[in-house]
Amino acid sequence: MDANLKPEAPRPLELSIAKLEGAYEQMDRRMGTLETDLTQGLADVRAEIRSLRGEINNLRNLIFILFGALGVLISIYQFLG
């Protein structure tokens, strides 16, 4: 190789491809981060829904107990009255 020859400068197409590849890698990393955040967010929402369902079931059970007690009190009142 001749010492006077300079390395070939990248052509515009090669530069464009390199820029696109770099942009793709950045987008890929960002999409991965967004996917992780979304997955965690959905897991948090599911956990909150499970918790709320448990609270609703507890309230439903309490209401059944209270109505049952009310029925007993009404029966006693009618019996005594």
Tab-separated table of N, CA and C in Angstrom:
chain	number	residue	atom	x	y	z
A	1	MET	N	0.850	-1.176	0.000
A	1	MET	CA	0.000	0.000	0.000
A	1	MET	C	0.891	1.233	0.000
A	2	ASP	N	0.522	2.175	-0.747
A	2	ASP	CA	1.295	3.410	-0.879
A	2	ASP	C	1.116	4.264	0.378
A	3	ALA	N	2.188	4.789	0.948
A	3	ALA	CA	2.152	5.600	2.160
A	3	ALA	C	1.429	6.912	1.928
A	4	ASN	N	1.336	7.348	0.694
A	4	ASN	CA	0.677	8.618	0.389
A	4	ASN	C	-0.840	8.488	0.318
A	5	LEU	N	-1.346	7.256	0.294
A	5	LEU	CA	-2.796	7.070	0.201
A	5	LEU	C	-3.430	7.296	1.567
A	6	LYS	N	-4.442	8.115	1.574
A	6	LYS	CA	-5.184	8.369	2.810
A	6	LYS	C	-6.311	7.342	2.901
A	7	PRO	N	-6.749	7.030	4.139
A	7	PRO	CA	-7.897	6.121	4.246
A	7	PRO	C	-9.104	6.743	3.547
A	8	GLU	N	-9.868	5.890	2.954
A	8	GLU	CA	-11.030	6.359	2.205
A	8	GLU	C	-12.044	6.966	3.171
A	9	ALA	N	-12.510	8.137	2.856
A	9	ALA	CA	-13.519	8.802	3.686
A	9	ALA	C	-14.847	8.080	3.514
A	10	PRO	N	-15.610	7.977	4.605
A	10	PRO	CA	-16.911	7.315	4.486
A	10	PRO	C	-17.793	8.065	3.503
A	11	ARG	N	-18.519	7.320	2.749
A	11	ARG	CA	-19.431	7.913	1.775
A	11	ARG	C	-20.723	8.333	2.480
A	12	PRO	N	-21.455	9.260	1.890
A	12	PRO	CA	-22.688	9.746	2.520
A	12	PRO	C	-23.668	8.621	2.862
A	13	LEU	N	-23.791	7.622	2.002
A	13	LEU	CA	-24.710	6.520	2.279
A	13	LEU	C	-24.267	5.756	3.519
A	14	GLU	N	-22.970	5.497	3.640
A	14	GLU	CA	-22.457	4.781	4.809
A	14	GLU	C	-22.674	5.598	6.082
A	15	LEU	N	-22.481	6.915	5.981
A	15	LEU	CA	-22.736	7.776	7.138
A	15	LEU	C	-24.210	7.738	7.529
A	16	SER	N	-25.072	7.788	6.545
A	16	SER	CA	-26.514	7.739	6.817
A	16	SER	C	-26.897	6.421	7.472
A	17	ILE	N	-26.348	5.331	6.977
A	17	ILE	CA	-26.646	4.015	7.552
A	17	ILE	C	-26.143	3.951	8.988
A	18	ALA	N	-24.947	4.464	9.241
A	18	ALA	CA	-24.392	4.457	10.598
A	18	ALA	C	-25.262	5.286	11.543
A	19	LYS	N	-25.728	6.442	11.064
A	19	LYS	CA	-26.604	7.279	11.888
A	19	LYS	C	-27.911	6.562	12.187
A	20	LEU	N	-28.471	5.911	11.172
A	20	LEU	CA	-29.723	5.174	11.369
A	20	LEU	C	-29.541	4.024	12.348
A	21	GLU	N	-28.417	3.327	12.247
A	21	GLU	CA	-28.149	2.231	13.177
A	21	GLU	C	-28.032	2.754	14.605
A	22	GLY	N	-27.352	3.892	14.769
A	22	GLY	CA	-27.238	4.495	16.098
A	22	GLY	C	-28.589	4.921	16.637
A	23	ALA	N	-29.394	5.515	15.776
A	23	ALA	CA	-30.733	5.938	16.188
A	23	ALA	C	-31.583	4.726	16.550
A	24	TYR	N	-31.459	3.657	15.766
A	24	TYR	CA	-32.213	2.440	16.054
A	24	TYR	C	-31.824	1.880	17.420
A	25	GLU	N	-30.533	1.860	17.719
A	25	GLU	CA	-30.073	1.340	19.008
A	25	GLU	C	-30.623	2.176	20.162
A	26	GLN	N	-30.640	3.493	19.995
A	26	GLN	CA	-31.203	4.363	21.031
A	26	GLN	C	-32.697	4.103	21.210
A	27	MET	N	-33.408	3.972	20.091
A	27	MET	CA	-34.841	3.698	20.165
A	27	MET	C	-35.097	2.342	20.805
A	28	ASP	N	-34.280	1.364	20.474
A	28	ASP	CA	-34.438	0.029	21.032
A	28	ASP	C	-34.253	0.056	22.550
A	29	ARG	N	-33.239	0.781	23.014
A	29	ARG	CA	-33.016	0.900	24.458
A	29	ARG	C	-34.192	1.607	25.128
A	30	ARG	N	-34.655	2.681	24.506
A	30	ARG	CA	-35.775	3.435	25.078
A	30	ARG	C	-37.045	2.590	25.106
A	31	MET	N	-37.296	1.845	24.047
A	31	MET	CA	-38.471	0.968	24.018
A	31	MET	C	-38.364	-0.096	25.103
A	32	GLY	N	-37.164	-0.604	25.323
A	32	GLY	CA	-36.963	-1.577	26.397
A	32	GLY	C	-37.276	-0.977	27.750
A	33	THR	N	-36.840	0.270	27.958
A	33	THR	CA	-37.131	0.958	29.214
A	33	THR	C	-38.630	1.182	29.367
A	34	LEU	N	-39.276	1.625	28.299
A	34	LEU	CA	-40.723	1.843	28.348
A	34	LEU	C	-41.470	0.543	28.618
A	35	GLU	N	-41.027	-0.527	27.986
A	35	GLU	CA	-41.667	-1.828	28.198
A	35	GLU	C	-41.537	-2.258	29.653
A	36	THR	N	-40.357	-2.061	30.228
A	36	THR	CA	-40.141	-2.410	31.634
A	36	THR	C	-41.043	-1.571	32.533
A	37	ASP	N	-41.099	-0.260	32.263
A	37	ASP	CA	-41.944	0.628	33.060
A	37	ASP	C	-43.414	0.241	32.941
A	38	LEU	N	-43.854	-0.061	31.730
A	38	LEU	CA	-45.246	-0.437	31.508
A	38	LEU	C	-45.576	-1.749	32.209
A	39	THR	N	-44.673	-2.707	32.117
A	39	THR	CA	-44.889	-3.995	32.771
A	39	THR	C	-45.015	-3.814	34.278
A	40	GLN	N	-44.134	-3.007	34.859
A	40	GLN	CA	-44.194	-2.749	36.300
A	40	GLN	C	-45.466	-2.000	36.662
A	41	GLY	N	-45.843	-1.038	35.824
A	41	GLY	CA	-47.068	-0.290	36.077
A	41	GLY	C	-48.295	-1.185	36.051
A	42	LEU	N	-48.355	-2.084	35.085
A	42	LEU	CA	-49.485	-3.020	35.010
A	42	LEU	C	-49.502	-3.956	36.209
A	43	ALA	N	-48.338	-4.398	36.647
A	43	ALA	CA	-48.270	-5.262	37.832
A	43	ALA	C	-48.786	-4.512	39.058
A	44	ASP	N	-48.439	-3.235	39.174
A	44	ASP	CA	-48.925	-2.427	40.298
A	44	ASP	C	-50.441	-2.269	40.245
A	45	VAL	N	-50.985	-2.042	39.050
A	45	VAL	CA	-52.436	-1.895	38.899
A	45	VAL	C	-53.137	-3.202	39.254
A	46	ARG	N	-52.595	-4.323	38.786
A	46	ARG	CA	-53.196	-5.625	39.115
A	46	ARG	C	-53.192	-5.866	40.620
A	47	ALA	N	-52.096	-5.532	41.282
A	47	ALA	CA	-52.010	-5.710	42.734
A	47	ALA	C	-53.042	-4.833	43.439
A	48	GLU	N	-53.206	-3.613	42.966
A	48	GLU	CA	-54.193	-2.708	43.565
A	48	GLU	C	-55.609	-3.241	43.359
A	49	ILE	N	-55.893	-3.780	42.183
A	49	ILE	CA	-57.219	-4.351	41.910
A	49	ILE	C	-57.483	-5.536	42.830
A	50	ARG	N	-56.475	-6.409	43.004
A	50	ARG	CA	-56.640	-7.543	43.921
A	50	ARG	C	-56.940	-7.061	45.336
A	51	SER	N	-56.229	-6.039	45.760
A	51	SER	CA	-56.442	-5.486	47.095
A	51	SER	C	-57.855	-4.928	47.232
A	52	LEU	N	-58.301	-4.191	46.228
A	52	LEU	CA	-59.647	-3.615	46.270
A	52	LEU	C	-60.721	-4.697	46.251
A	53	ARG	N	-60.494	-5.748	45.485
A	53	ARG	CA	-61.464	-6.862	45.482
A	53	ARG	C	-61.571	-7.478	46.865
A	54	GLY	N	-60.430	-7.631	47.534
A	54	GLY	CA	-60.441	-8.168	48.896
A	54	GLY	C	-61.225	-7.274	49.840
A	55	GLU	N	-61.025	-5.964	49.722
A	55	GLU	CA	-61.760	-5.028	50.571
A	55	GLU	C	-63.255	-5.068	50.271
A	56	ILE	N	-63.614	-5.162	48.995
A	56	ILE	CA	-65.031	-5.248	48.618
A	56	ILE	C	-65.655	-6.513	49.197
A	57	ASN	N	-64.951	-7.630	49.106
A	57	ASN	CA	-65.476	-8.880	49.668
A	57	ASN	C	-65.643	-8.771	51.181
A	58	ASN	N	-64.680	-8.131	51.851
A	58	ASN	CA	-64.803	-7.948	53.302
A	58	ASN	C	-66.014	-7.089	53.641
A	59	LEU	N	-66.236	-6.011	52.883
A	59	LEU	CA	-67.403	-5.158	53.119
A	59	LEU	C	-68.704	-5.907	52.841
A	60	ARG	N	-68.710	-6.711	51.786
A	60	ARG	CA	-69.899	-7.501	51.461
A	60	ARG	C	-70.225	-8.460	52.613
A	61	ASN	N	-69.198	-9.117	53.133
A	61	ASN	CA	-69.416	-10.031	54.256
A	61	ASN	C	-69.937	-9.282	55.480
A	62	LEU	N	-69.391	-8.101	55.743
A	62	LEU	CA	-69.852	-7.299	56.873
A	62	LEU	C	-71.309	-6.893	56.689
A	63	ILE	N	-71.685	-6.517	55.475
A	63	ILE	CA	-73.075	-6.135	55.198
A	63	ILE	C	-74.006	-7.319	55.433
A	64	PHE	N	-73.618	-8.514	54.987
A	64	PHE	CA	-74.443	-9.704	55.221
A	64	PHE	C	-74.602	-9.957	56.713
A	65	ILE	N	-73.522	-9.797	57.466
A	65	ILE	CA	-73.591	-10.006	58.917
A	65	ILE	C	-74.517	-8.968	59.553
A	66	LEU	N	-74.368	-7.701	59.146
A	66	LEU	CA	-75.205	-6.645	59.721
A	66	LEU	C	-76.678	-6.845	59.386
A	67	PHE	N	-76.979	-7.233	58.141
A	67	PHE	CA	-78.378	-7.484	57.783
A	67	PHE	C	-78.922	-8.704	58.520
A	68	GLY	N	-78.064	-9.687	58.716
A	68	GLY	CA	-78.486	-10.853	59.497
A	68	GLY	C	-78.802	-10.460	60.930
A	69	ALA	N	-77.934	-9.631	61.519
A	69	ALA	CA	-78.172	-9.165	62.886
A	69	ALA	C	-79.428	-8.302	62.940
A	70	LEU	N	-79.631	-7.466	61.932
A	70	LEU	CA	-80.830	-6.636	61.876
A	70	LEU	C	-82.079	-7.511	61.806
A	71	GLY	N	-82.009	-8.578	61.016
A	71	GLY	CA	-83.140	-9.503	60.923
A	71	GLY	C	-83.446	-10.145	62.265
A	72	VAL	N	-82.398	-10.521	62.989
A	72	VAL	CA	-82.593	-11.108	64.321
A	72	VAL	C	-83.224	-10.081	65.253
A	73	LEU	N	-82.732	-8.839	65.224
A	73	LEU	CA	-83.292	-7.791	66.084
A	73	LEU	C	-84.751	-7.519	65.755
A	74	ILE	N	-85.090	-7.506	64.468
A	74	ILE	CA	-86.485	-7.291	64.070
A	74	ILE	C	-87.346	-8.443	64.558
A	75	SER	N	-86.858	-9.655	64.448
A	75	SER	CA	-87.613	-10.822	64.928
A	75	SER	C	-87.839	-10.729	66.428
A	76	ILE	N	-86.810	-10.336	67.173
A	76	ILE	CA	-86.948	-10.196	68.630
A	76	ILE	C	-87.953	-9.094	68.952
A	77	TYR	N	-87.865	-7.975	68.232
A	77	TYR	CA	-88.784	-6.857	68.453
A	77	TYR	C	-90.229	-7.288	68.198
A	78	GLN	N	-90.441	-8.024	67.100
A	78	GLN	CA	-91.786	-8.484	66.776
A	78	GLN	C	-92.266	-9.499	67.812
A	79	PHE	N	-91.373	-10.322	68.297
A	79	PHE	CA	-91.734	-11.333	69.287
A	79	PHE	C	-92.126	-10.666	70.604
A	80	LEU	N	-91.371	-9.631	70.975
A	80	LEU	CA	-91.628	-8.954	72.240
A	80	LEU	C	-92.746	-7.918	72.131
A	81	GLY	N	-92.991	-7.453	70.943
A	81	GLY	CA	-93.884	-6.324	70.761
A	81	GLY	C	-95.279	-6.680	70.558
